[in-house]
Short mmCIF file of C-alpha atoms in Angstrom, two decimals:
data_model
loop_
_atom_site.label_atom_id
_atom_site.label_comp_id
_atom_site.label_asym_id
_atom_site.label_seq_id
_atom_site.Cartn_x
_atom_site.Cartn_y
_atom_site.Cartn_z
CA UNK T 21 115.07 74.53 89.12
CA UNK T 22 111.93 73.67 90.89
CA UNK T 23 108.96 75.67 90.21
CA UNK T 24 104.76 76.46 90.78
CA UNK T 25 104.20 74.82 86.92
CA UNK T 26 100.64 75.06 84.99
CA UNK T 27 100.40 71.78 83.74
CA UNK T 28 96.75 72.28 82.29
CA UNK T 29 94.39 75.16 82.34
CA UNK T 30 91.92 73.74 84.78
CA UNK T 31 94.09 72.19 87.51
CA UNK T 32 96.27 74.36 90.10
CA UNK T 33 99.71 74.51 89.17
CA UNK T 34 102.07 71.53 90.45
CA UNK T 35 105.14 71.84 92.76
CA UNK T 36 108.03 70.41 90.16
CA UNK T 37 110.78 70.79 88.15
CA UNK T 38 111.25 73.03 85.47
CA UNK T 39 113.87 74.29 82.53
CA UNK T 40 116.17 76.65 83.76
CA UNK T 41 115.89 80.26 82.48
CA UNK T 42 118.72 81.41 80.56
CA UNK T 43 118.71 85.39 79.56
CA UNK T 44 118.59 86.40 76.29
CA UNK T 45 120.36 89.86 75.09
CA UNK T 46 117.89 92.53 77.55
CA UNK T 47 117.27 89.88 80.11
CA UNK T 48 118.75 89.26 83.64
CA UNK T 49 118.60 86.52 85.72
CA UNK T 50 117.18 86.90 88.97
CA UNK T 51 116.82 84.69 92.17
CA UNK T 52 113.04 84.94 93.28
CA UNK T 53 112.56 85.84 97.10
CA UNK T 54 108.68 85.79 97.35
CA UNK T 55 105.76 86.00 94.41
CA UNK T 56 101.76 87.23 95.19
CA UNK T 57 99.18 84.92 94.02
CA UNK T 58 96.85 88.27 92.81
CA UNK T 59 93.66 87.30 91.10
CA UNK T 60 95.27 88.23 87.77
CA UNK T 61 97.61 85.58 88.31
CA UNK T 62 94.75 82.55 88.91
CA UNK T 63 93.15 84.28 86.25
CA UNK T 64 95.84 83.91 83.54
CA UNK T 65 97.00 80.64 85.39
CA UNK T 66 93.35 79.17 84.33
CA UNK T 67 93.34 80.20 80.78
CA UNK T 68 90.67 83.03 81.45
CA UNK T 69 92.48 85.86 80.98
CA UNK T 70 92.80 88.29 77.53
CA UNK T 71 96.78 87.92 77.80
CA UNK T 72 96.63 84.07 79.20
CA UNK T 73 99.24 81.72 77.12
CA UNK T 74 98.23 79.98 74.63
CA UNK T 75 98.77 76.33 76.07
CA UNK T 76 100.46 74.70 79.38
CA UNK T 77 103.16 74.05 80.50
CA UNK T 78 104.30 77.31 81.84
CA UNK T 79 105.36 78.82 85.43
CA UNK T 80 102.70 81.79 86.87
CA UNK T 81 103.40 84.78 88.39
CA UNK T 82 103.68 88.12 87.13
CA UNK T 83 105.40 89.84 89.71
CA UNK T 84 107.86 89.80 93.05
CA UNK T 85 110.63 90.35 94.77
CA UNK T 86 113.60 89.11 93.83
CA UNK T 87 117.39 89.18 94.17
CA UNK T 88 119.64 90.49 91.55
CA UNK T 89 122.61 88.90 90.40
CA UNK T 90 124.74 91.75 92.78
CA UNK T 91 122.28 90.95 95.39
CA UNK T 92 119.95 94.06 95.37
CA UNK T 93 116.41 93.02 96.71
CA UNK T 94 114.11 94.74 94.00
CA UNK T 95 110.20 94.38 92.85
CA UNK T 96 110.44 93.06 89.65
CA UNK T 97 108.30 91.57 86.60
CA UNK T 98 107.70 91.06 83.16
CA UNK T 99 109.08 87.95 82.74
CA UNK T 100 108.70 86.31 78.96
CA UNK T 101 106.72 82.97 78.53
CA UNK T 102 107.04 80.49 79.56
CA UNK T 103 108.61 81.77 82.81
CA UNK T 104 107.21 83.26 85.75
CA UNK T 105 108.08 84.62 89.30
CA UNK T 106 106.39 81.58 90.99
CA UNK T 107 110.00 79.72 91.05
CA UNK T 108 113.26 79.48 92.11
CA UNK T 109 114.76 81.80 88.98
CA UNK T 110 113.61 83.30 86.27
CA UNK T 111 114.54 85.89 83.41
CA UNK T 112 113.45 89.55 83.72
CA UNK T 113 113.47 92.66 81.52
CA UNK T 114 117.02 94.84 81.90
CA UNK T 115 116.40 97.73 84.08
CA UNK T 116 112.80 96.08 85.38
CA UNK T 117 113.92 96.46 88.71
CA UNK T 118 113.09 99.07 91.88
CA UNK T 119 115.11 98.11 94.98
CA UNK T 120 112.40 97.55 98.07
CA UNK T 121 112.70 99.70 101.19
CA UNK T 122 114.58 97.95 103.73
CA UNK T 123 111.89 98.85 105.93
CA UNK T 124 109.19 96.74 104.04
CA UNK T 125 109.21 92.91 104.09
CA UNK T 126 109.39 90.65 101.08
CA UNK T 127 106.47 89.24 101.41
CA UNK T 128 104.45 92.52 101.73
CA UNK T 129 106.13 93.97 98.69
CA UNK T 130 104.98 90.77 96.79
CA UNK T 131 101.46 90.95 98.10
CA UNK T 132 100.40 94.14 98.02
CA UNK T 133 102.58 96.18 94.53
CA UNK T 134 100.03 94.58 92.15
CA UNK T 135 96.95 94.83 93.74
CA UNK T 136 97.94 98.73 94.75
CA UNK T 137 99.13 99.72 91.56
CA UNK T 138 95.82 99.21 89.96
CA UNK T 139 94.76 102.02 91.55
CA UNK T 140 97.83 103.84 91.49
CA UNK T 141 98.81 103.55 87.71
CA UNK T 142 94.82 104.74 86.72
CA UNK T 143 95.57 107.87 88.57
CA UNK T 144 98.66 109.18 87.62
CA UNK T 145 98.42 107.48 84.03
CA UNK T 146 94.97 106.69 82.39
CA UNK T 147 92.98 109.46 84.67
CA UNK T 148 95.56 111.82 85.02
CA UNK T 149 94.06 112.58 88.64
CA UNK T 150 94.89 116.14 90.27
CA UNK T 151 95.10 116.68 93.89
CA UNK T 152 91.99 118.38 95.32
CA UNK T 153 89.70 116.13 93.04
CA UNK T 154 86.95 113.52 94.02
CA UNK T 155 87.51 110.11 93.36
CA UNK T 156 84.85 107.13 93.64
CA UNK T 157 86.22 103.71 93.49
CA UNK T 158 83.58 101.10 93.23
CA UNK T 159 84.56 98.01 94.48
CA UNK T 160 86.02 99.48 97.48
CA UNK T 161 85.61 96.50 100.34
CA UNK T 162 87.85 94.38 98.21
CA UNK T 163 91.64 94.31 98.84
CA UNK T 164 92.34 96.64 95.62
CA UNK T 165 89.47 98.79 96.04
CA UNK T 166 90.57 99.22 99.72
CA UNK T 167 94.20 100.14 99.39
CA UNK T 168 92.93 102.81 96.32
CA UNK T 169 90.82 104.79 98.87
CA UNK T 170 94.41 105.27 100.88
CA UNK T 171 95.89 105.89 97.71
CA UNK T 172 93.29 108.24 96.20
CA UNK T 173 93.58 109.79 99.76
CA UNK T 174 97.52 110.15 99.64
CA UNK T 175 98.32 111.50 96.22
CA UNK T 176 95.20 114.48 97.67
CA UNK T 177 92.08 113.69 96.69
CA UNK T 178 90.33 116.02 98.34
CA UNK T 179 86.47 113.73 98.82
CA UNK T 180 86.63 109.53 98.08
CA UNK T 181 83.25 107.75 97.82
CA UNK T 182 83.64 104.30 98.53
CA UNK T 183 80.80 101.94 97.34
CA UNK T 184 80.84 98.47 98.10
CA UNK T 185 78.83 95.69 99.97
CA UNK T 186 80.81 94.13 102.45
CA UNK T 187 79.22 96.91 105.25
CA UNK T 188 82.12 96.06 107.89
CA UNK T 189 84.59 97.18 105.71
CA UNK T 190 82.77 100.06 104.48
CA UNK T 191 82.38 101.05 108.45
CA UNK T 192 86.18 100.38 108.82
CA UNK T 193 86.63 103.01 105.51
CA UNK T 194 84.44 105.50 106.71
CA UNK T 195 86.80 106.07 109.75
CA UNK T 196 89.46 106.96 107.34
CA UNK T 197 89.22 111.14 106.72
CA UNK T 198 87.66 112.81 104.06
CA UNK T 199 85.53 109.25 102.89
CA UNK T 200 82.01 108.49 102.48
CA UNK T 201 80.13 105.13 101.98
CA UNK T 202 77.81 103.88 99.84
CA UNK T 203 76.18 100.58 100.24
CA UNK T 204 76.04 98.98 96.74
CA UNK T 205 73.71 96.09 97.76
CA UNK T 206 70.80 98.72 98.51
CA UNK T 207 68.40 98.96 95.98
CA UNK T 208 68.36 102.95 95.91
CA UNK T 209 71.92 103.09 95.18
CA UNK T 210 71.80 105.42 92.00
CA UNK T 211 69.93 107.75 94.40
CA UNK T 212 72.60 107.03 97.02
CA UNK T 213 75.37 107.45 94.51
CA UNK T 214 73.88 110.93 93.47
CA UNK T 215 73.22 112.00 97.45
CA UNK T 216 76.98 111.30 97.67
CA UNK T 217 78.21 112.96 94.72
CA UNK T 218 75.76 115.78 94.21
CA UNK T 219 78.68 117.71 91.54
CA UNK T 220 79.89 114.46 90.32
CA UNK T 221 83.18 112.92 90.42
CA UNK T 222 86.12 113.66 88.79
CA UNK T 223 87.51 110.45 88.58
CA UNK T 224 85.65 106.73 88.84
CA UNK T 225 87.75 103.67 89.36
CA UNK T 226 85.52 100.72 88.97
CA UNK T 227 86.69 97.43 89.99
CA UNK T 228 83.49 95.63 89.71
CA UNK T 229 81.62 96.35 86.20
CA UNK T 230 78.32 94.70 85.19
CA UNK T 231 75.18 95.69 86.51
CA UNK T 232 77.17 97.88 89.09
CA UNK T 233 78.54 99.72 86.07
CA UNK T 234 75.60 100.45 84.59
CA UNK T 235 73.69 101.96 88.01
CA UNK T 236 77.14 104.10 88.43
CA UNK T 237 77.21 105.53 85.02
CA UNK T 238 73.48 106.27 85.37
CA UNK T 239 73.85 108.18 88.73
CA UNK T 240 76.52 110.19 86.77
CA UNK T 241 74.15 111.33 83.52
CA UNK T 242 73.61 114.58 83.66
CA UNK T 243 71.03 116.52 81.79
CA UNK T 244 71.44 120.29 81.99
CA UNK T 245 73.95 122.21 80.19
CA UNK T 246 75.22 123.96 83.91
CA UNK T 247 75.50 120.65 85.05
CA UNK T 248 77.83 118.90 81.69
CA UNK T 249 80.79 121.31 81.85
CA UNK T 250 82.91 118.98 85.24
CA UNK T 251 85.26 116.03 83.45
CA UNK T 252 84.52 112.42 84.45
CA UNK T 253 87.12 110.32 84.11
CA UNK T 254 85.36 106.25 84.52
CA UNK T 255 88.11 104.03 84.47
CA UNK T 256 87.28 100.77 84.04
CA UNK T 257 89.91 97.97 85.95
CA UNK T 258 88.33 94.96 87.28
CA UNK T 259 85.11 92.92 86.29
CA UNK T 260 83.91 90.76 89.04
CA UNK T 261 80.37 91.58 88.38
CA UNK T 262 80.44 91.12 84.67
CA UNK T 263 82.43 91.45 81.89
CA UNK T 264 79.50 93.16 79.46
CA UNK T 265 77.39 96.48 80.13
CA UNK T 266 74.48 98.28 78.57
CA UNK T 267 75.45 101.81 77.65
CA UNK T 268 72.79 104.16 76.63
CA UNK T 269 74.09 106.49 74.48
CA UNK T 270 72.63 109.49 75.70
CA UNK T 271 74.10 109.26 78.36
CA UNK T 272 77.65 110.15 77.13
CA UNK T 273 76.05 112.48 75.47
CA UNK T 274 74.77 114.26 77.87
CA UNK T 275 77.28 114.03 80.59
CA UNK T 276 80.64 114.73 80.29
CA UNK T 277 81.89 111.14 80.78
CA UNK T 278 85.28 110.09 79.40
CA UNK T 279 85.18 105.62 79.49
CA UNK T 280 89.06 104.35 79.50
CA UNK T 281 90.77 101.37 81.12
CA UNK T 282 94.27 100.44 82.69
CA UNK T 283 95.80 97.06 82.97
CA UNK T 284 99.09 95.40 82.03
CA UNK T 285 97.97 95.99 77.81
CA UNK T 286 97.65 100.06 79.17
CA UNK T 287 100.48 100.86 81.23
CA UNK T 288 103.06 103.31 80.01
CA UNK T 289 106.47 101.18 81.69
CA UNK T 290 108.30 104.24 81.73
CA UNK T 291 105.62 106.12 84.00
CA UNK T 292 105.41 102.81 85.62
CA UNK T 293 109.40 102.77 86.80
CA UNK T 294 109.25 106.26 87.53
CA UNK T 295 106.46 105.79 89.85
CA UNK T 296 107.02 102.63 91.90
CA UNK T 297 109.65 103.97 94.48
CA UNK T 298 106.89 106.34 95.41
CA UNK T 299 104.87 103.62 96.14
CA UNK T 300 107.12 100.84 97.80
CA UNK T 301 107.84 104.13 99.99
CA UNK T 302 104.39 104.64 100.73
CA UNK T 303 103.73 100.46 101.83
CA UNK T 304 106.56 101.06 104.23
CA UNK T 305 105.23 104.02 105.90
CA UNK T 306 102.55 101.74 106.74
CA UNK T 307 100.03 103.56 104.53
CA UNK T 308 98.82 100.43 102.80
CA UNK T 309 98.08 97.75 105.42
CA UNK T 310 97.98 94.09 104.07
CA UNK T 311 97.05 90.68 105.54
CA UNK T 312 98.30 87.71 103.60
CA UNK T 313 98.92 84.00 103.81
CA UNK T 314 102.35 83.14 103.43
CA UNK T 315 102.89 79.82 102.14
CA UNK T 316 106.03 77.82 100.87
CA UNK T 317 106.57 77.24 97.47
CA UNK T 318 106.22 73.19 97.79
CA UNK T 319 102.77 73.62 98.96
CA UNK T 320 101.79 75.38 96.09
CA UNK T 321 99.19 72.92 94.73
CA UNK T 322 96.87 72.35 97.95
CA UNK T 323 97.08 76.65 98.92
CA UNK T 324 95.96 77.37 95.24
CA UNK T 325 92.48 77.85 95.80
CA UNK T 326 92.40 79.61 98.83
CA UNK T 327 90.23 82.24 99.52
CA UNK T 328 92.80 84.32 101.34
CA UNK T 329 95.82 86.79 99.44
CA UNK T 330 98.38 84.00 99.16
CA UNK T 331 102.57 85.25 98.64
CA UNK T 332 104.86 82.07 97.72
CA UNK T 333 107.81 81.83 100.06
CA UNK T 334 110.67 81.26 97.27
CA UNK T 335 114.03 81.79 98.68
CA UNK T 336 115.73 83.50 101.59
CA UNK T 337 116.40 87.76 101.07
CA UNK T 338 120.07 87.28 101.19
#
């Protein structure tokens, strides 16, 4: 089969041929339609990542759309090393499969489950977010942190405080109802964080870390025992600003802060299933509005390193 192949950790993959999958006992083979090029997958791709494999050569892609051997077109994953979804076939978990919404294109399914189900798998899983809570999601003018203020907003947040820099997208989110801004480049932005969030938030979803981290914790610190008794769930998902933070601790305790994460080595799979067809229903309402590039699966090498949200072009839906 011909496949988007890692052939060493820094070089993009190569357009080539690889070994044909065969399933083991659990596995199914599956005909890829379309795959998403999501930052985890350059990430792992380049060796950088905590679940990267341990040497090349090996096909990317952790996710997609795919045909089943009946023909259902599903979002699927979890495919075992060294396969991926970036390829004609591959091998995927039994059962690992949600059919997509008629209504909802390939190629948006591939681009925009991962990147939304950041957000949506911290809620319902690691935060265990109510409707009628606040959320903050710093990070919000990146693709992620954009499509979790429409999520935060549609599983009924009541309040979202999106902090970011780019200011034309925070403009574009402040149209959106019930959301505030806050401009993370200014250099009052604890005091803006607090102005926004005078009782706190229930719920942080940071896709940013670092420094940013740090000045977002900080705005949360409370000090007085009327002040302590509200829940604050920081849940920690990306780190474009930094891997490492300083954490006094004080602060935790004296504010009611619970620190967690969610990624792949977090998420329950059964809450995972249960939830996606929620979700894929939600992207075809039109409730999570994507731009990508949409390239073929030959040109893999010279689209690598593109700035824009690249989905592979594998095969044909039917």
């Amino acid at each position: 089969m011909q496949a988007a192949v890692v052939t060493d950790f820094g070089r993009p993959p190569v357009y080539r041929e690889f070994t044909d999958p065969e399933p083991a006992s659990g596995q199914v083979a599956v005909r890829m339609v379309a795959a998403g090029v999501h930052q985890v997958v350059r990430s792992l791709a380049s060796g950088a990542h905590y679940g990267s494999a341990e040497a090349p050569p090996f096909v990317p892609g952790v996710d997609g759309v795919a045909l089943l051997p009946d023909g259902t077109r599903v979002y699927t994953g979890g495919t075992p090393y060294p396969f991926g979804t970036i390829s004609e076939r591959t091998v995927v978990p039994a059962g690992f499969a949600v059919p997509v919404p008629a209504e909802l294109s390939s190629v948006e399914a591939a681009g925009v489950v991962n990147p939304a189900m950041s957000s949506w798998m911290a809620l319902v899983g690691r935060a265990r977010f109510e409707p009628g809570q606040t959320v903050l999601v710093l990070g919000a003018t990146g693709f992620s942190g954009r499509l979790a203020v429409r999520i935060a907003r549609h599983l009924g947040a009541e309040r979202v405080v999106a902090a970011g820099r780019n200011r034309a997208a925070l403009a574009a989110l402040s149209e959106l109802p019930a959301v505030e801004t806050v401009d993370l480049s200014s250099d009052s932005v604890v005091d803006d964080l607090r102005a926004a969030l005078p009782e706190g938030a229930d719920v942080v979803l940071d896709y940013v870390w670092g420094p940013v981290a740090e000045r977002a914790l900080e705005s949360l610190r409370r000090n007085d025992l009327q002040r302590t008794s509200r829940l604050t769930t920081y849940v920690q998902i990306g780190a474009v600003a930094g891997r490492e933070i300083t954490l006094d601790a004080a602060l935790l305790r004296s504010s009611n802060i619970v620190v967690t994460g969610s990624g792949g080595g977090s998420m329950d799979p059964r809450l995972l299933m249960r939830t996606l067809p929620e979700l894929l229903a939600f992207a075809a309402d039109g409730g999570l509005p994507i731009s990508v590039r949409e390239v073929d699966l030959p040109d893999i090498e010279s689209a690598w390193d593109s700035p824009e949200r690249l989905v592979v072009r594998i095969g044909d839906d039917r």
